[in-house]
Amino acid sequence: QVQLVESGGGLVQAGGSLRLSCAASGTIFSISAMDWYRQAPGKQRELVASITSGGNTNYATSVKGRFTISRDNAKNTVYLQMNSVKPEDTAVYYCNVALRSRTYSPLRSYWGQGTQVTVSS
């Protein structure tokens, strides 16, 4: 069994900062990509940022230069540092982790429970 536990969401004023965390626990052999997605009311879920096992990162155009994704492999944790937030960043943020539970297990994708981020103007 694998669990992803997110934390760090909340209410923040425009221009402020938040740091989201997502910790994976359970039977884990190796973790590949770790991603952050978000879903605003009435909109489709969209990829915000991703980081590979080697540390390569990719960002949505809307957050580039403001958000930073990072990971701590020793803690099986991925972070999203959100700076200069805007009201349009308001959404439920989900982490997604691709991992193998055992040496020869297939790569499987797991989702966190989501954490609400609300940016007031």
mmCIF file of C-alpha atoms in Angstrom:
data_model
loop_
_atom_site.group_PDB
_atom_site.id
_atom_site.type_symbol
_atom_site.label_atom_id
_atom_site.label_comp_id
_atom_site.label_asym_id
_atom_site.label_seq_id
_atom_site.Cartn_x
_atom_site.Cartn_y
_atom_site.Cartn_z
ATOM 1 C CA GLN A 1 0.000 0.000 0.000
ATOM 2 C CA VAL A 2 1.125 3.525 -0.825
ATOM 3 C CA GLN A 3 -0.227 6.742 0.623
ATOM 4 C CA LEU A 4 0.373 10.346 -0.382
ATOM 5 C CA VAL A 5 -0.283 12.977 2.255
ATOM 6 C CA GLU A 6 -0.406 16.622 1.233
ATOM 7 C CA SER A 7 -0.111 19.653 3.473
ATOM 8 C CA GLY A 8 0.498 23.381 3.322
ATOM 9 C CA GLY A 9 -2.606 24.724 1.615
ATOM 10 C CA GLY A 10 -4.642 27.598 2.948
ATOM 11 C CA LEU A 11 -5.708 31.188 2.450
ATOM 12 C CA VAL A 12 -3.128 33.725 1.309
ATOM 13 C CA GLN A 13 -3.273 37.272 0.001
ATOM 14 C CA ALA A 14 -2.249 38.068 -3.550
ATOM 15 C CA GLY A 15 1.488 38.566 -3.733
ATOM 16 C CA GLY A 16 2.113 36.243 -0.810
ATOM 17 C CA SER A 17 3.710 32.804 -0.599
ATOM 18 C CA LEU A 18 2.766 29.250 0.288
ATOM 19 C CA ARG A 19 4.693 25.991 0.389
ATOM 20 C CA LEU A 20 2.941 22.730 -0.369
ATOM 21 C CA SER A 21 4.317 19.341 0.645
ATOM 22 C CA CYS A 22 3.426 15.838 -0.450
ATOM 23 C CA ALA A 23 4.939 12.861 1.365
ATOM 24 C CA ALA A 24 4.750 9.334 0.011
ATOM 25 C CA SER A 25 4.772 6.410 2.430
ATOM 26 C CA GLY A 26 4.261 2.664 2.354
ATOM 27 C CA THR A 27 5.909 0.000 0.249
ATOM 28 C CA ILE A 28 8.168 2.004 -2.070
ATOM 29 C CA PHE A 29 11.152 0.718 -4.026
ATOM 30 C CA SER A 30 11.788 3.735 -6.231
ATOM 31 C CA ILE A 31 10.078 6.949 -7.246
ATOM 32 C CA SER A 32 10.178 8.298 -10.774
ATOM 33 C CA ALA A 33 8.430 11.554 -11.645
ATOM 34 C CA MET A 34 6.699 13.694 -9.033
ATOM 35 C CA ASP A 35 4.146 16.230 -10.216
ATOM 36 C CA TRP A 36 1.803 18.909 -8.961
ATOM 37 C CA TYR A 37 -1.584 19.435 -10.616
ATOM 38 C CA ARG A 38 -4.388 21.841 -9.815
ATOM 39 C CA GLN A 39 -8.079 22.031 -10.503
ATOM 40 C CA ALA A 40 -10.094 25.215 -10.226
ATOM 41 C CA PRO A 41 -13.912 25.149 -9.985
ATOM 42 C CA GLY A 42 -15.460 24.400 -13.358
ATOM 43 C CA LYS A 43 -12.094 23.755 -14.987
ATOM 44 C CA GLN A 44 -10.113 20.699 -15.968
ATOM 45 C CA ARG A 45 -7.208 19.485 -13.879
ATOM 46 C CA GLU A 46 -3.970 20.905 -15.235
ATOM 47 C CA LEU A 47 -0.304 20.119 -14.750
ATOM 48 C CA VAL A 48 1.448 22.847 -12.775
ATOM 49 C CA ALA A 49 4.981 21.499 -12.360
ATOM 50 C CA SER A 50 6.909 18.259 -12.610
ATOM 51 C CA ILE A 51 10.293 16.975 -11.487
ATOM 52 C CA THR A 52 12.085 13.848 -12.635
ATOM 53 C CA SER A 53 14.134 11.493 -10.483
ATOM 54 C CA GLY A 54 17.210 13.278 -11.822
ATOM 55 C CA GLY A 55 15.934 16.675 -10.783
ATOM 56 C CA ASN A 56 14.870 18.032 -14.158
ATOM 57 C CA THR A 57 11.895 20.347 -13.819
ATOM 58 C CA ASN A 58 9.110 21.592 -16.037
ATOM 59 C CA TYR A 59 6.507 24.275 -15.387
ATOM 60 C CA ALA A 60 3.243 25.487 -16.812
ATOM 61 C CA THR A 61 3.679 28.831 -18.524
ATOM 62 C CA SER A 62 1.275 30.464 -16.067
ATOM 63 C CA VAL A 63 3.490 29.705 -13.052
ATOM 64 C CA LYS A 64 6.973 29.851 -14.542
ATOM 65 C CA GLY A 65 9.184 32.206 -12.556
ATOM 66 C CA ARG A 66 6.818 32.199 -9.563
ATOM 67 C CA PHE A 67 6.582 28.547 -8.491
ATOM 68 C CA THR A 68 9.430 26.153 -7.732
ATOM 69 C CA ILE A 69 9.130 22.381 -7.501
ATOM 70 C CA SER A 70 11.689 20.386 -5.553
ATOM 71 C CA ARG A 71 12.017 16.944 -3.997
ATOM 72 C CA ASP A 72 13.735 15.267 -1.084
ATOM 73 C CA ASN A 73 14.410 11.695 -2.166
ATOM 74 C CA ALA A 74 15.432 10.619 1.332
ATOM 75 C CA LYS A 75 12.005 11.642 2.596
ATOM 76 C CA ASN A 76 10.011 10.616 -0.509
ATOM 77 C CA THR A 77 8.607 14.124 -0.499
ATOM 78 C CA VAL A 78 7.889 16.682 -3.189
ATOM 79 C CA TYR A 79 7.414 20.383 -2.531
ATOM 80 C CA LEU A 80 5.853 23.282 -4.384
ATOM 81 C CA GLN A 81 7.035 26.731 -3.347
ATOM 82 C CA MET A 82 4.475 29.246 -4.529
ATOM 83 C CA ASN A 83 5.583 32.888 -4.597
ATOM 84 C CA SER A 84 3.868 36.017 -5.886
ATOM 85 C CA VAL A 85 0.561 34.155 -5.922
ATOM 86 C CA LYS A 86 -2.388 35.521 -7.847
ATOM 87 C CA PRO A 87 -6.156 35.056 -7.428
ATOM 88 C CA GLU A 88 -6.114 32.857 -10.537
ATOM 89 C CA ASP A 89 -3.885 30.399 -8.658
ATOM 90 C CA THR A 90 -6.895 29.517 -6.490
ATOM 91 C CA ALA A 91 -7.560 25.800 -6.887
ATOM 92 C CA VAL A 92 -7.285 22.407 -5.255
ATOM 93 C CA TYR A 93 -3.704 21.247 -5.658
ATOM 94 C CA TYR A 94 -2.933 17.555 -6.092
ATOM 95 C CA CYS A 95 0.380 15.743 -6.101
ATOM 96 C CA ASN A 96 0.929 12.791 -8.401
ATOM 97 C CA VAL A 97 3.776 10.353 -7.946
ATOM 98 C CA ALA A 98 4.924 7.566 -10.263
ATOM 99 C CA LEU A 99 6.664 4.784 -8.364
ATOM 100 C CA ARG A 100 7.532 1.101 -8.143
ATOM 101 C CA SER A 101 6.566 -0.736 -4.964
ATOM 102 C CA ARG A 102 9.107 -3.510 -5.511
ATOM 103 C CA THR A 103 12.101 -4.183 -7.714
ATOM 104 C CA TYR A 104 10.175 -5.628 -10.668
ATOM 105 C CA SER A 105 6.827 -3.978 -10.054
ATOM 106 C CA PRO A 106 5.347 -1.922 -12.874
ATOM 107 C CA LEU A 107 5.408 1.842 -12.599
ATOM 108 C CA ARG A 108 2.154 3.020 -11.003
ATOM 109 C CA SER A 109 0.720 6.474 -10.513
ATOM 110 C CA TYR A 110 -0.722 7.622 -7.196
ATOM 111 C CA TRP A 111 -2.667 10.770 -6.310
ATOM 112 C CA GLY A 112 -2.733 12.799 -3.135
ATOM 113 C CA GLN A 113 -6.028 13.793 -1.528
ATOM 114 C CA GLY A 114 -5.732 17.414 -2.620
ATOM 115 C CA THR A 115 -5.179 20.599 -0.664
ATOM 116 C CA GLN A 116 -7.114 23.826 -1.146
ATOM 117 C CA VAL A 117 -5.231 26.994 -2.012
ATOM 118 C CA THR A 118 -7.234 30.217 -1.970
ATOM 119 C CA VAL A 119 -5.687 33.519 -3.006
ATOM 120 C CA SER A 120 -7.563 36.659 -2.032
ATOM 121 C CA SER A 121 -7.233 39.894 -3.979
#
